Amino acid sequence: MSALVNAGELSPAARLLRAAGRTAAHLGSIAALLVAWEVFARSGAVTMFMLPPFSAVAERIWADAVDGNLWLNIGLTLYRTIVGFLLASVIGIGLGIAMARTRLARWFFDPIISIGFPMPKVVFLPVVILWLGVFDVSKITMVTIEAVFPVVTATVLGIQGVDHELLWSARNMGAKDRELLWQVLLPAALPQIMTGIQVALPIALVVAVFTEMAMGGFGLGGVMMQSSRFADSRGVFAGIVEIAVVGYCVVKGLAILRWRLLLWHQEAMAPSTV
Amino acid sequence: MRAALIRYSPLLLLAIAWQLVSQFELVSSTALPPLTQIGSAWIDLLTSGDLQKNAAPSLYRGGAGLMLAIGFGTALGIAMAWWRPVNVVAGPLVEAFYPMPKSALIPVTVIWLGFGDGSKILLIFLGCMLPVTIGAFNGARSTEQVLVWSARCMGASRLRMMWDVVLPSALPELLNGIRTALALAFILMVTSELIVAREGLGNLIGFLGANGSYAAMYAVVLTVAFLGFAADRIYQFFMQRMLAWRETGMA
C-alpha cells in the first residue's frame, strides 16, 4: 500500500527517470544474453552448425526483412493465431455465459469442459488433418480448439462470481435480461474474462506455430521447419528469434489492452505484478 | 454413483451419437470410425505390445523433463524472489521468454542432441521451467514478513528459513505453476514426437495415420488424451493432500 502512495507522490520527472532505469535494466539483461551468445558461438567450443553467432542470425533476419519474406511469414502466422484466438474468445465467452446462466447448457457442457481442459488437444491434429486438410482451415481450427477452454472456464467463474447485490439492484431498477447481461454481468466479470483471454493468446500462438511446423507451408513455423530439414541452422535460429519477438509483442499488446479496458477497475491502480 | 451418471451422461450421449453417425455412414467411416471398431483396434495394439512399447519412452521423456523443470524452476523462482541481483538479471529474461512458443525450439533441440530421448527431455525441461519459476516467484514473494522475521529471530539460518518458511508458504502458487507445467509437458511430448521421433506415442499416431489405419490412430489419440486427463486428476488429488495443512479460507 505504501508503495502505491509513494508512486502517487513522485514528480512526473522522477517517475519518468525510474521507468527509464527499469527499461535500461531490462534491455541490459537481454543485451548481456546476446553478447554471451555471440562470444560463446565464436569461442570454438561449439560448431557453427550447433550455434551460429547472433550476428550471423541477425544478418539473416535482416535479409529476410529486406526481401519481404519475413513480413509475409509473420503476417501468416499472426493471421492464423489471431483468427483462431478471436473465434475462441467469441465462442468461449458465449458458451461461458450460456453455462453460467442456463441449467441445460451447464448440464451438457460442464463434463465436456472439465474433461477436455486438461487433455493435450494437439494430439487431435491428425484427426483434424483427416477432416479438413492441411490448409488454413485446419490450422485455425486447431488454434480455436486449444484456446477456447481457458476462456470458457474464466467466463463461467467470472459471471458466477458477480456480486448478487449488483444483480438485485439492477433488477430492482427494471433492467431487462439483455441490459443485465451487457451493462452489469459482462463488465463486472470482465477482469476474470480478460485473464482467461490472456491465458488463451499465448496458447493460440503456440498451436499456430506447431501446426505450421507439422503441416509445412509458409508461416514462421513452416519456414523454420524447412530450414531444419535442409540443415540450415542459421535459418532455424532466425526463426526462433522471430517467433520469440512476435510472441513477446503479442502478449505485451494484450496486457496493454487489458489495462485500457479496465481503467475504471481498481486493479488498474495497483502496481502490476510480473 | 447415480449423481456421477447424471453428471457424465452428456459424454455418454456424445459417444452414442458418434457410434450411430458412423455406423449408418452419415459421415465416411474412414474419417470417423465407429467407437466399437476403435475399441477393438485399441485391444489389438495392447495385445501386440505396440502401445506399451511406445508409451514407455514417451512417459519417460515427459517425466524426466518435468522433474528437471520442477527442480530448476523452483530454485530459480525462489532465488528471484529473495535475492535482488538474481531478479535483476533473470527477471527480464523470464519475462521475455515466457510468451515464446516453446514448440519452436524443437528443431534446435534436435540440432543439439539428435533424434533420441535427450532432445525431447531438453525441450520439455525448457518449456515447463518458466511456469514453475513464475509460480515459485509469486508464491515466495507473498510470504508473510512476520513469519520470516520470527524465524530469523529464533535463530534460523537463511537456508533453513527458505526450506521451512518460504517454501511452504509458496506452495499453493508453486503447485499451480506445476499443474500448468504438467499440461505443457504432455503437449510438448506429443508435438515433438509427431514432428521428429523414431518412437513414442506421438510417433505411433503419425505412423498409423500415414498408413491409413485410422481406427488404430483414433485409439492412440484417445489414449494420449486420456493419459493427460488422468495425470491432471491424480496431480490435483495430491495437490489437495499437500495443501491440507493450510487453514481453510486462506487458500
Coordinates of C-alpha atoms in Angstrom, one line a residue:
Chain A
M1 CA 0.0 0.0 0.0
S2 CA 2.8 2.4 0.9
A3 CA 4.4 1.8 -2.5
L4 CA 1.1 2.9 -4.1
V5 CA 1.1 6.2 -2.1
N6 CA 4.8 6.8 -2.9
A7 CA 4.3 6.3 -6.6
G8 CA 1.5 8.9 -6.5
E9 CA 3.7 11.4 -4.8
L10 CA 6.6 11.2 -7.2
S11 CA 7.0 14.1 -9.6
P12 CA 6.5 13.2 -13.3
A13 CA 10.2 13.7 -14.0
A14 CA 11.2 11.3 -11.2
R15 CA 8.7 8.8 -12.4
L16 CA 10.0 9.0 -16.0
L17 CA 13.5 8.6 -14.7
R18 CA 12.5 5.5 -12.8
A19 CA 10.7 4.0 -15.8
A20 CA 13.8 4.7 -18.0
G21 CA 16.0 3.0 -15.4
R22 CA 13.8 -0.1 -15.3
T23 CA 13.7 -0.3 -19.1
A24 CA 17.5 0.0 -19.2
A25 CA 17.9 -2.8 -16.7
H26 CA 15.6 -5.0 -18.8
L27 CA 17.4 -4.2 -22.0
G28 CA 20.8 -4.7 -20.3
S29 CA 20.0 -8.2 -19.3
I30 CA 18.7 -9.1 -22.8
A31 CA 21.8 -7.5 -24.4
A32 CA 24.1 -9.4 -22.0
L33 CA 22.5 -12.6 -23.1
L34 CA 23.0 -11.7 -26.8
V35 CA 26.7 -10.8 -26.1
A36 CA 27.2 -14.1 -24.3
W37 CA 25.6 -15.9 -27.2
E38 CA 27.9 -14.2 -29.7
V39 CA 31.1 -14.8 -27.6
F40 CA 30.2 -18.4 -26.9
A41 CA 29.4 -19.2 -30.5
R42 CA 32.7 -17.7 -31.7
S43 CA 34.8 -19.3 -28.9
G44 CA 35.1 -22.5 -30.8
A45 CA 33.5 -24.6 -28.1
V46 CA 30.6 -25.4 -30.4
T47 CA 30.4 -25.7 -34.2
M48 CA 28.7 -23.0 -36.4
F49 CA 26.1 -25.6 -37.1
M50 CA 25.1 -26.1 -33.5
L51 CA 25.1 -22.4 -32.6
P52 CA 25.6 -19.8 -35.3
P53 CA 26.7 -16.5 -33.8
F54 CA 24.0 -13.9 -33.1
S55 CA 25.5 -11.5 -35.7
A56 CA 25.0 -14.1 -38.5
V57 CA 21.5 -14.8 -37.4
A58 CA 20.7 -11.1 -37.3
E59 CA 22.1 -10.7 -40.8
R60 CA 19.8 -13.5 -42.0
I61 CA 16.8 -11.9 -40.4
W62 CA 17.7 -8.6 -42.0
A63 CA 18.0 -10.2 -45.4
D64 CA 14.6 -11.8 -44.9
A65 CA 13.1 -8.4 -43.9
V66 CA 14.6 -6.7 -47.0
D67 CA 13.2 -9.2 -49.5
G68 CA 9.8 -9.2 -47.7
N69 CA 9.6 -12.9 -46.8
L70 CA 9.8 -12.1 -43.1
W71 CA 6.7 -9.9 -43.2
L72 CA 4.8 -12.4 -45.3
N73 CA 5.6 -15.2 -42.7
I74 CA 4.9 -13.1 -39.7
G75 CA 1.6 -11.9 -41.3
L76 CA 0.5 -15.5 -42.0
T77 CA 1.4 -16.8 -38.5
L78 CA -0.3 -13.8 -36.9
Y79 CA -3.4 -14.2 -39.2
R80 CA -3.8 -17.8 -38.1
T81 CA -3.2 -17.0 -34.5
I82 CA -5.5 -14.1 -34.3
V83 CA -8.4 -15.5 -36.3
G84 CA -8.3 -18.7 -34.2
F85 CA -7.9 -16.7 -31.0
L86 CA -10.8 -14.3 -31.8
L87 CA -13.0 -17.3 -32.7
A88 CA -12.0 -19.0 -29.4
S89 CA -12.8 -15.8 -27.5
V90 CA -16.2 -15.3 -29.0
I91 CA -17.2 -18.9 -28.7
G92 CA -15.7 -19.2 -25.2
I93 CA -17.4 -16.1 -23.9
G94 CA -20.8 -17.1 -25.5
L95 CA -20.6 -20.6 -24.1
G96 CA -19.4 -19.4 -20.7
I97 CA -22.4 -17.0 -20.5
A98 CA -24.8 -19.8 -21.5
M99 CA -23.3 -22.2 -19.0
A100 CA -23.4 -19.7 -16.2
R101 CA -27.0 -18.6 -16.9
T102 CA -28.9 -21.7 -18.1
R103 CA -29.1 -25.1 -16.4
L104 CA -29.4 -27.1 -19.6
A105 CA -26.2 -25.7 -21.1
R106 CA -24.3 -26.2 -17.9
W107 CA -25.5 -29.9 -17.7
F108 CA -24.4 -30.6 -21.2
F109 CA -21.1 -28.7 -21.4
D110 CA -19.7 -29.0 -17.9
P111 CA -18.4 -32.6 -18.1
I112 CA -17.1 -31.9 -21.6
I113 CA -15.2 -28.8 -20.5
S114 CA -13.9 -30.4 -17.3
I115 CA -12.6 -33.5 -19.2
G116 CA -11.4 -31.6 -22.2
F117 CA -9.5 -28.8 -20.4
P118 CA -6.6 -31.0 -19.1
M119 CA -6.3 -33.0 -22.3
P120 CA -3.4 -32.4 -24.6
K121 CA -5.7 -31.4 -27.5
V122 CA -2.8 -31.0 -30.0
V123 CA -2.9 -34.8 -30.2
F124 CA -6.1 -34.4 -32.3
L125 CA -4.1 -32.8 -35.1
P126 CA -4.0 -35.9 -37.3
V127 CA -7.8 -36.2 -36.9
V128 CA -8.3 -32.6 -37.9
I129 CA -6.0 -33.0 -40.9
L130 CA -8.0 -36.0 -41.9
W131 CA -11.2 -34.0 -41.8
L132 CA -10.1 -30.6 -43.0
G133 CA -6.9 -31.0 -44.9
V134 CA -3.6 -29.2 -44.3
F135 CA -4.5 -25.6 -45.1
D136 CA -5.6 -22.6 -43.1
V137 CA -8.9 -24.0 -42.0
S138 CA -7.5 -26.9 -40.1
K139 CA -4.7 -24.7 -38.6
I140 CA -7.2 -22.2 -37.4
T141 CA -9.5 -25.0 -36.1
M142 CA -6.7 -26.4 -34.0
V143 CA -5.9 -23.0 -32.6
T144 CA -9.5 -22.5 -31.7
I145 CA -9.9 -25.9 -30.1
E146 CA -6.9 -25.4 -27.9
A147 CA -7.6 -21.7 -27.0
V148 CA -11.3 -21.9 -26.2
F149 CA -11.1 -23.8 -22.9
P150 CA -9.4 -21.2 -20.7
V151 CA -11.9 -18.6 -22.0
V152 CA -14.9 -20.7 -21.1
T153 CA -13.8 -21.6 -17.6
A154 CA -12.8 -18.0 -16.8
T155 CA -16.1 -16.6 -18.2
V156 CA -18.2 -19.1 -16.1
L157 CA -16.2 -18.3 -12.9
G158 CA -16.4 -14.6 -13.6
I159 CA -20.1 -14.4 -14.2
Q160 CA -20.9 -16.7 -11.3
G161 CA -18.8 -14.5 -9.1
V162 CA -20.7 -11.3 -9.8
D163 CA -22.0 -9.7 -6.7
H164 CA -25.6 -10.6 -6.1
E165 CA -26.4 -7.1 -4.8
L166 CA -25.4 -5.7 -8.2
L167 CA -27.8 -8.0 -9.9
W168 CA -30.6 -7.3 -7.4
S169 CA -30.1 -3.6 -7.7
A170 CA -30.2 -3.7 -11.5
R171 CA -33.3 -5.9 -11.5
N172 CA -34.9 -3.7 -9.0
M173 CA -34.3 -0.7 -11.2
G174 CA -36.1 -2.6 -14.0
A175 CA -33.2 -3.9 -16.1
K176 CA -34.2 -6.5 -18.7
D177 CA -32.2 -9.7 -19.3
R178 CA -30.3 -8.2 -22.2
E179 CA -29.5 -5.0 -20.3
L180 CA -28.5 -7.0 -17.3
L181 CA -26.0 -9.0 -19.5
W182 CA -24.4 -6.1 -21.3
Q183 CA -24.4 -3.5 -18.6
V184 CA -23.9 -5.5 -15.4
L185 CA -22.8 -9.1 -15.9
L186 CA -20.2 -8.7 -18.6
P187 CA -18.5 -5.5 -17.2
A188 CA -18.4 -7.0 -13.7
A189 CA -16.9 -10.2 -15.0
L190 CA -14.5 -8.5 -17.4
P191 CA -11.3 -8.8 -15.2
Q192 CA -11.7 -12.6 -15.0
I193 CA -12.7 -12.9 -18.6
M194 CA -9.6 -10.9 -19.6
T195 CA -7.4 -13.2 -17.5
G196 CA -8.8 -16.2 -19.4
I197 CA -8.2 -14.4 -22.7
Q198 CA -4.6 -13.6 -21.6
V199 CA -4.0 -17.3 -20.9
A200 CA -5.6 -18.2 -24.3
L201 CA -3.5 -15.9 -26.5
P202 CA 0.0 -17.5 -25.9
I203 CA -1.6 -20.9 -26.3
A204 CA -3.1 -19.8 -29.6
L205 CA 0.4 -18.7 -30.8
V206 CA 2.0 -22.0 -29.6
V207 CA -0.6 -24.0 -31.5
A208 CA -0.3 -21.9 -34.6
V209 CA 3.5 -22.3 -34.8
F210 CA 3.2 -26.0 -34.0
T211 CA 0.6 -26.7 -36.7
E212 CA 2.7 -24.8 -39.2
M213 CA 5.7 -26.9 -38.2
A214 CA 3.7 -30.1 -38.6
M215 CA 1.9 -29.3 -41.8
G216 CA 4.6 -27.2 -43.6
G217 CA 4.0 -24.3 -46.0
F218 CA 4.6 -20.7 -45.2
G219 CA 4.4 -19.0 -41.8
L220 CA 7.2 -18.7 -39.2
G221 CA 6.9 -22.3 -38.0
G222 CA 6.7 -23.8 -41.5
V223 CA 9.8 -21.9 -42.8
M224 CA 11.7 -22.8 -39.7
M225 CA 11.0 -26.5 -40.2
Q226 CA 12.1 -26.2 -43.8
S227 CA 15.4 -24.7 -42.7
S228 CA 15.8 -27.5 -40.3
R229 CA 15.3 -30.2 -43.0
F230 CA 18.0 -28.5 -45.1
A231 CA 20.3 -28.5 -42.1
D232 CA 20.3 -24.7 -42.3
S233 CA 20.8 -23.9 -38.7
R234 CA 21.1 -20.2 -39.3
G235 CA 17.6 -20.2 -40.6
V236 CA 16.4 -22.2 -37.6
F237 CA 17.8 -19.8 -35.1
A238 CA 16.5 -16.8 -37.1
G239 CA 13.1 -18.4 -36.9
I240 CA 13.4 -18.8 -33.1
V241 CA 14.4 -15.2 -32.6
E242 CA 11.5 -14.0 -34.8
I243 CA 9.0 -16.2 -33.0
A244 CA 10.2 -15.1 -29.6
V245 CA 9.9 -11.4 -30.6
V246 CA 6.4 -11.9 -32.1
G247 CA 5.3 -13.8 -29.0
Y248 CA 6.6 -11.0 -26.7
C249 CA 4.9 -8.3 -28.7
V250 CA 1.5 -10.1 -28.9
V251 CA 1.4 -10.8 -25.2
K252 CA 2.5 -7.3 -24.2
G253 CA -0.1 -5.8 -26.6
L254 CA -2.8 -7.7 -24.9
A255 CA -1.6 -6.7 -21.5
I256 CA -1.9 -3.0 -22.6
L257 CA -5.4 -3.7 -24.0
R258 CA -6.4 -5.1 -20.6
W259 CA -5.1 -2.1 -18.9
R260 CA -7.1 0.2 -21.2
L261 CA -10.3 -1.8 -20.9
L262 CA -10.1 -2.0 -17.1
L263 CA -9.0 1.6 -16.4
W264 CA -12.2 2.0 -14.4
H265 CA -11.5 -1.0 -12.3
Q266 CA -9.5 -0.7 -9.1
E267 CA -6.9 -3.2 -10.4
A268 CA -5.6 -0.6 -12.9
M269 CA -4.3 1.5 -10.0
A270 CA -2.4 -1.3 -8.2
P271 CA 1.2 -1.8 -9.2
S272 CA 1.4 -4.6 -11.7
T273 CA 2.9 -8.0 -10.7
V274 CA 5.4 -9.6 -13.1
Chain B
M1 CA -22.9 -43.3 -8.4
R2 CA -26.2 -42.1 -9.7
A3 CA -25.1 -38.5 -9.4
A4 CA -22.0 -39.3 -11.4
L5 CA -24.1 -41.0 -14.0
I6 CA -26.3 -37.9 -14.4
R7 CA -23.2 -35.6 -14.4
Y8 CA -21.4 -37.5 -17.1
S9 CA -24.5 -38.5 -19.2
P10 CA -23.7 -35.9 -21.8
L11 CA -20.5 -37.7 -22.6
L12 CA -22.4 -40.9 -22.9
L13 CA -24.9 -39.2 -25.3
L14 CA -22.0 -38.0 -27.4
A15 CA -20.5 -41.4 -27.5
I16 CA -23.8 -42.9 -28.7
A17 CA -24.2 -40.2 -31.3
W18 CA -20.7 -40.9 -32.6
Q19 CA -21.4 -44.6 -32.8
L20 CA -24.7 -44.1 -34.7
V21 CA -23.4 -41.4 -37.0
S22 CA -20.5 -43.6 -38.3
Q23 CA -22.5 -46.9 -38.1
F24 CA -25.1 -45.5 -40.5
E25 CA -22.4 -43.9 -42.7
L26 CA -23.8 -40.4 -42.2
V27 CA -20.1 -39.4 -42.4
S28 CA -17.5 -41.5 -44.0
S29 CA -16.3 -44.2 -41.6
T30 CA -12.7 -43.6 -42.6
A31 CA -12.9 -40.1 -41.2
L32 CA -14.8 -41.2 -38.1
P33 CA -14.6 -44.9 -37.4
P34 CA -17.3 -46.3 -35.1
L35 CA -16.3 -46.4 -31.4
T36 CA -16.6 -50.2 -31.3
Q37 CA -14.0 -50.5 -34.1
I38 CA -11.7 -48.1 -32.3
G39 CA -12.1 -50.2 -29.1
S40 CA -11.1 -53.4 -30.9
A41 CA -8.1 -51.6 -32.5
W42 CA -7.1 -50.5 -29.1
I43 CA -7.1 -54.1 -27.8
D44 CA -5.1 -55.2 -30.8
L45 CA -2.5 -52.5 -30.1
L46 CA -2.4 -53.6 -26.4
T47 CA -2.0 -57.3 -27.1
S48 CA 0.7 -56.8 -29.8
G49 CA 2.5 -54.6 -27.2
D50 CA 2.9 -51.6 -29.6
L51 CA 1.1 -49.3 -27.2
Q52 CA 3.2 -50.1 -24.2
K53 CA 6.4 -50.1 -26.2
N54 CA 5.7 -46.6 -27.4
A55 CA 4.2 -45.3 -24.2
A56 CA 7.2 -46.1 -22.1
P57 CA 9.7 -43.8 -23.9
S58 CA 7.0 -41.0 -24.0
L59 CA 6.3 -41.1 -20.3
Y60 CA 10.0 -41.3 -19.5
R61 CA 10.7 -38.2 -21.6
G62 CA 7.8 -36.3 -20.1
G63 CA 8.6 -37.4 -16.5
A64 CA 12.3 -36.6 -16.7
G65 CA 11.8 -33.2 -18.4
L66 CA 9.1 -32.3 -15.9
M67 CA 11.2 -33.3 -12.9
L68 CA 14.2 -31.3 -14.1
A69 CA 11.9 -28.3 -14.7
I70 CA 10.3 -28.5 -11.2
G71 CA 13.8 -28.7 -9.6
F72 CA 15.4 -25.8 -11.5
G73 CA 12.2 -23.8 -11.8
T74 CA 11.5 -23.8 -8.1
A75 CA 15.1 -22.9 -7.2
L76 CA 15.2 -20.1 -9.7
G77 CA 11.8 -18.7 -8.7
I78 CA 12.7 -18.6 -5.0
A79 CA 16.1 -17.1 -5.7
M80 CA 14.5 -14.4 -7.8
A81 CA 12.1 -13.6 -5.0
W82 CA 14.7 -13.4 -2.3
W83 CA 17.9 -12.1 -3.9
R84 CA 17.5 -8.9 -5.7
P85 CA 20.6 -9.3 -8.0
V86 CA 19.1 -12.6 -9.3
N87 CA 15.9 -10.9 -10.0
V88 CA 17.6 -8.0 -11.9
V89 CA 19.4 -10.4 -14.1
A90 CA 16.9 -13.3 -14.6
G91 CA 13.6 -11.3 -14.3
P92 CA 13.7 -9.7 -17.8
L93 CA 14.8 -13.0 -19.4
V94 CA 12.0 -14.9 -17.8
E95 CA 9.6 -12.2 -18.9
A96 CA 11.0 -12.2 -22.5
F97 CA 11.0 -16.0 -22.9
Y98 CA 7.7 -16.8 -21.1
P99 CA 5.4 -15.9 -24.0
M100 CA 7.7 -17.6 -26.6
P101 CA 6.0 -20.7 -28.1
K102 CA 8.3 -23.4 -26.9
S103 CA 7.4 -25.8 -29.7
A104 CA 9.6 -23.5 -31.9
L105 CA 12.6 -25.0 -30.0
I106 CA 12.0 -28.5 -31.4
P107 CA 14.5 -28.1 -34.4
V108 CA 17.1 -26.6 -32.1
T109 CA 17.0 -29.3 -29.5
V110 CA 17.3 -31.8 -32.4
I111 CA 20.4 -29.9 -33.7
W112 CA 21.9 -30.1 -30.3
L113 CA 21.0 -33.5 -29.0
G114 CA 19.8 -35.5 -32.0
F115 CA 16.6 -37.5 -32.5
G116 CA 16.6 -39.5 -29.3
D117 CA 15.4 -39.0 -25.8
G118 CA 17.8 -36.2 -24.9
S119 CA 16.3 -33.6 -27.3
K120 CA 12.8 -34.3 -26.0
I121 CA 13.8 -34.1 -22.4
L122 CA 15.6 -30.8 -23.0
L123 CA 12.6 -29.4 -24.9
I124 CA 10.1 -30.4 -22.1
F125 CA 12.5 -29.1 -19.5
L126 CA 12.8 -25.7 -21.2
G127 CA 9.1 -25.5 -21.9
C128 CA 8.0 -26.4 -18.4
M129 CA 10.5 -24.5 -16.4
L130 CA 9.1 -20.9 -16.7
P131 CA 5.6 -21.6 -15.4
V132 CA 7.1 -23.3 -12.4
T133 CA 9.6 -20.4 -11.9
I134 CA 6.8 -17.8 -12.1
G135 CA 4.6 -19.8 -9.6
A136 CA 7.5 -20.1 -7.2
F137 CA 8.4 -16.5 -7.6
N138 CA 4.9 -15.2 -6.9
G139 CA 4.4 -17.6 -4.1
A140 CA 7.7 -16.8 -2.4
R141 CA 7.2 -13.1 -2.8
S142 CA 3.9 -13.3 -0.9
T143 CA 5.4 -14.9 2.2
E144 CA 4.3 -13.0 5.3
Q145 CA 7.2 -10.9 6.6
V146 CA 6.2 -11.6 10.2
L147 CA 6.9 -15.3 9.7
V148 CA 10.3 -14.6 8.2
W149 CA 11.2 -12.2 11.0
S150 CA 10.1 -14.7 13.6
A151 CA 12.1 -17.5 12.0
R152 CA 15.2 -15.3 11.8
C153 CA 14.7 -14.1 15.3
M154 CA 14.5 -17.6 16.6
G155 CA 17.9 -18.2 15.0
A156 CA 17.1 -20.0 11.8
S157 CA 19.8 -19.8 9.2
R158 CA 18.9 -18.3 5.8
L159 CA 18.8 -21.7 4.1
R160 CA 16.8 -23.2 6.9
M161 CA 14.3 -20.3 6.6
M162 CA 14.0 -20.9 2.9
W163 CA 13.2 -24.5 3.5
D164 CA 10.9 -24.2 6.5
V165 CA 9.1 -20.9 5.9
V166 CA 9.4 -19.6 2.4
L167 CA 8.9 -22.9 0.5
P168 CA 5.7 -24.0 2.4
S169 CA 4.1 -20.6 2.1
A170 CA 5.0 -20.5 -1.6
L171 CA 3.5 -24.0 -2.1
P172 CA -0.1 -23.1 -3.3
E173 CA 1.1 -20.9 -6.2
L174 CA 4.1 -23.2 -6.9
L175 CA 1.7 -26.2 -7.1
N176 CA -0.5 -24.3 -9.5
G177 CA 2.5 -23.5 -11.7
I178 CA 3.5 -27.1 -11.7
R179 CA 0.0 -28.0 -12.9
T180 CA 0.4 -25.7 -15.9
A181 CA 3.7 -27.3 -16.5
L182 CA 2.2 -30.8 -16.3
A183 CA -0.2 -29.9 -19.1
L184 CA 2.6 -28.3 -21.1
A185 CA 4.7 -31.4 -20.7
F186 CA 2.1 -33.6 -22.4
I187 CA 1.7 -31.0 -25.2
L188 CA 5.4 -30.8 -25.9
M189 CA 5.9 -34.5 -25.6
V190 CA 3.2 -35.2 -28.3
T191 CA 4.2 -32.3 -30.6
S192 CA 7.9 -33.2 -30.5
E193 CA 7.2 -36.8 -31.2
L194 CA 4.8 -36.0 -34.0
I195 CA 7.3 -33.8 -35.7
V196 CA 10.6 -35.7 -35.2
A197 CA 11.0 -39.0 -33.5
R198 CA 11.5 -42.7 -34.1
E199 CA 9.4 -44.0 -31.2
G200 CA 6.9 -42.8 -28.7
L201 CA 3.1 -42.3 -28.7
G202 CA 3.2 -39.2 -31.0
N203 CA 5.3 -41.1 -33.5
L204 CA 2.9 -44.0 -33.3
I205 CA 0.0 -41.7 -34.1
G206 CA 1.8 -40.2 -37.1
F207 CA 2.8 -43.7 -38.3
L208 CA -0.7 -45.2 -38.1
G209 CA -2.2 -42.1 -39.8
A210 CA 0.3 -42.3 -42.6
N211 CA -0.6 -46.0 -43.1
G212 CA -4.3 -45.2 -43.2
S213 CA -5.2 -47.4 -40.1
Y214 CA -7.5 -44.7 -38.8
A215 CA -9.3 -46.7 -36.2
A216 CA -5.9 -47.5 -34.5
M217 CA -4.8 -43.9 -34.9
Y218 CA -8.0 -42.8 -33.1
A219 CA -7.3 -45.4 -30.4
V220 CA -3.9 -43.9 -29.7
V221 CA -5.1 -40.3 -29.9
L222 CA -7.8 -41.0 -27.3
T223 CA -5.3 -42.9 -25.1
V224 CA -3.0 -39.9 -25.0
A225 CA -5.8 -37.5 -24.3
F226 CA -7.0 -39.8 -21.5
L227 CA -3.5 -40.1 -20.1
G228 CA -3.2 -36.3 -20.0
F229 CA -6.6 -36.0 -18.3
A230 CA -5.8 -38.8 -15.8
A231 CA -2.4 -37.2 -14.9
D232 CA -4.1 -33.9 -14.2
R233 CA -6.7 -35.5 -11.9
I234 CA -4.1 -37.5 -10.0
Y235 CA -2.0 -34.4 -9.6
Q236 CA -5.0 -32.4 -8.3
F237 CA -5.6 -35.2 -5.7
F238 CA -2.0 -34.9 -4.5
M239 CA -2.2 -31.1 -4.5
Q240 CA -5.2 -31.2 -2.2
R241 CA -3.4 -33.6 0.1
M242 CA -0.3 -31.5 0.2
L243 CA -2.2 -28.3 1.0
A244 CA -4.4 -30.0 3.6
W245 CA -2.4 -28.4 6.4
R246 CA -3.5 -24.9 5.3
E247 CA -6.2 -23.2 7.2
T248 CA -9.4 -23.3 5.2
G249 CA -10.4 -19.9 3.8
M250 CA -6.8 -19.0 3.3
A251 CA -6.4 -20.9 0.1

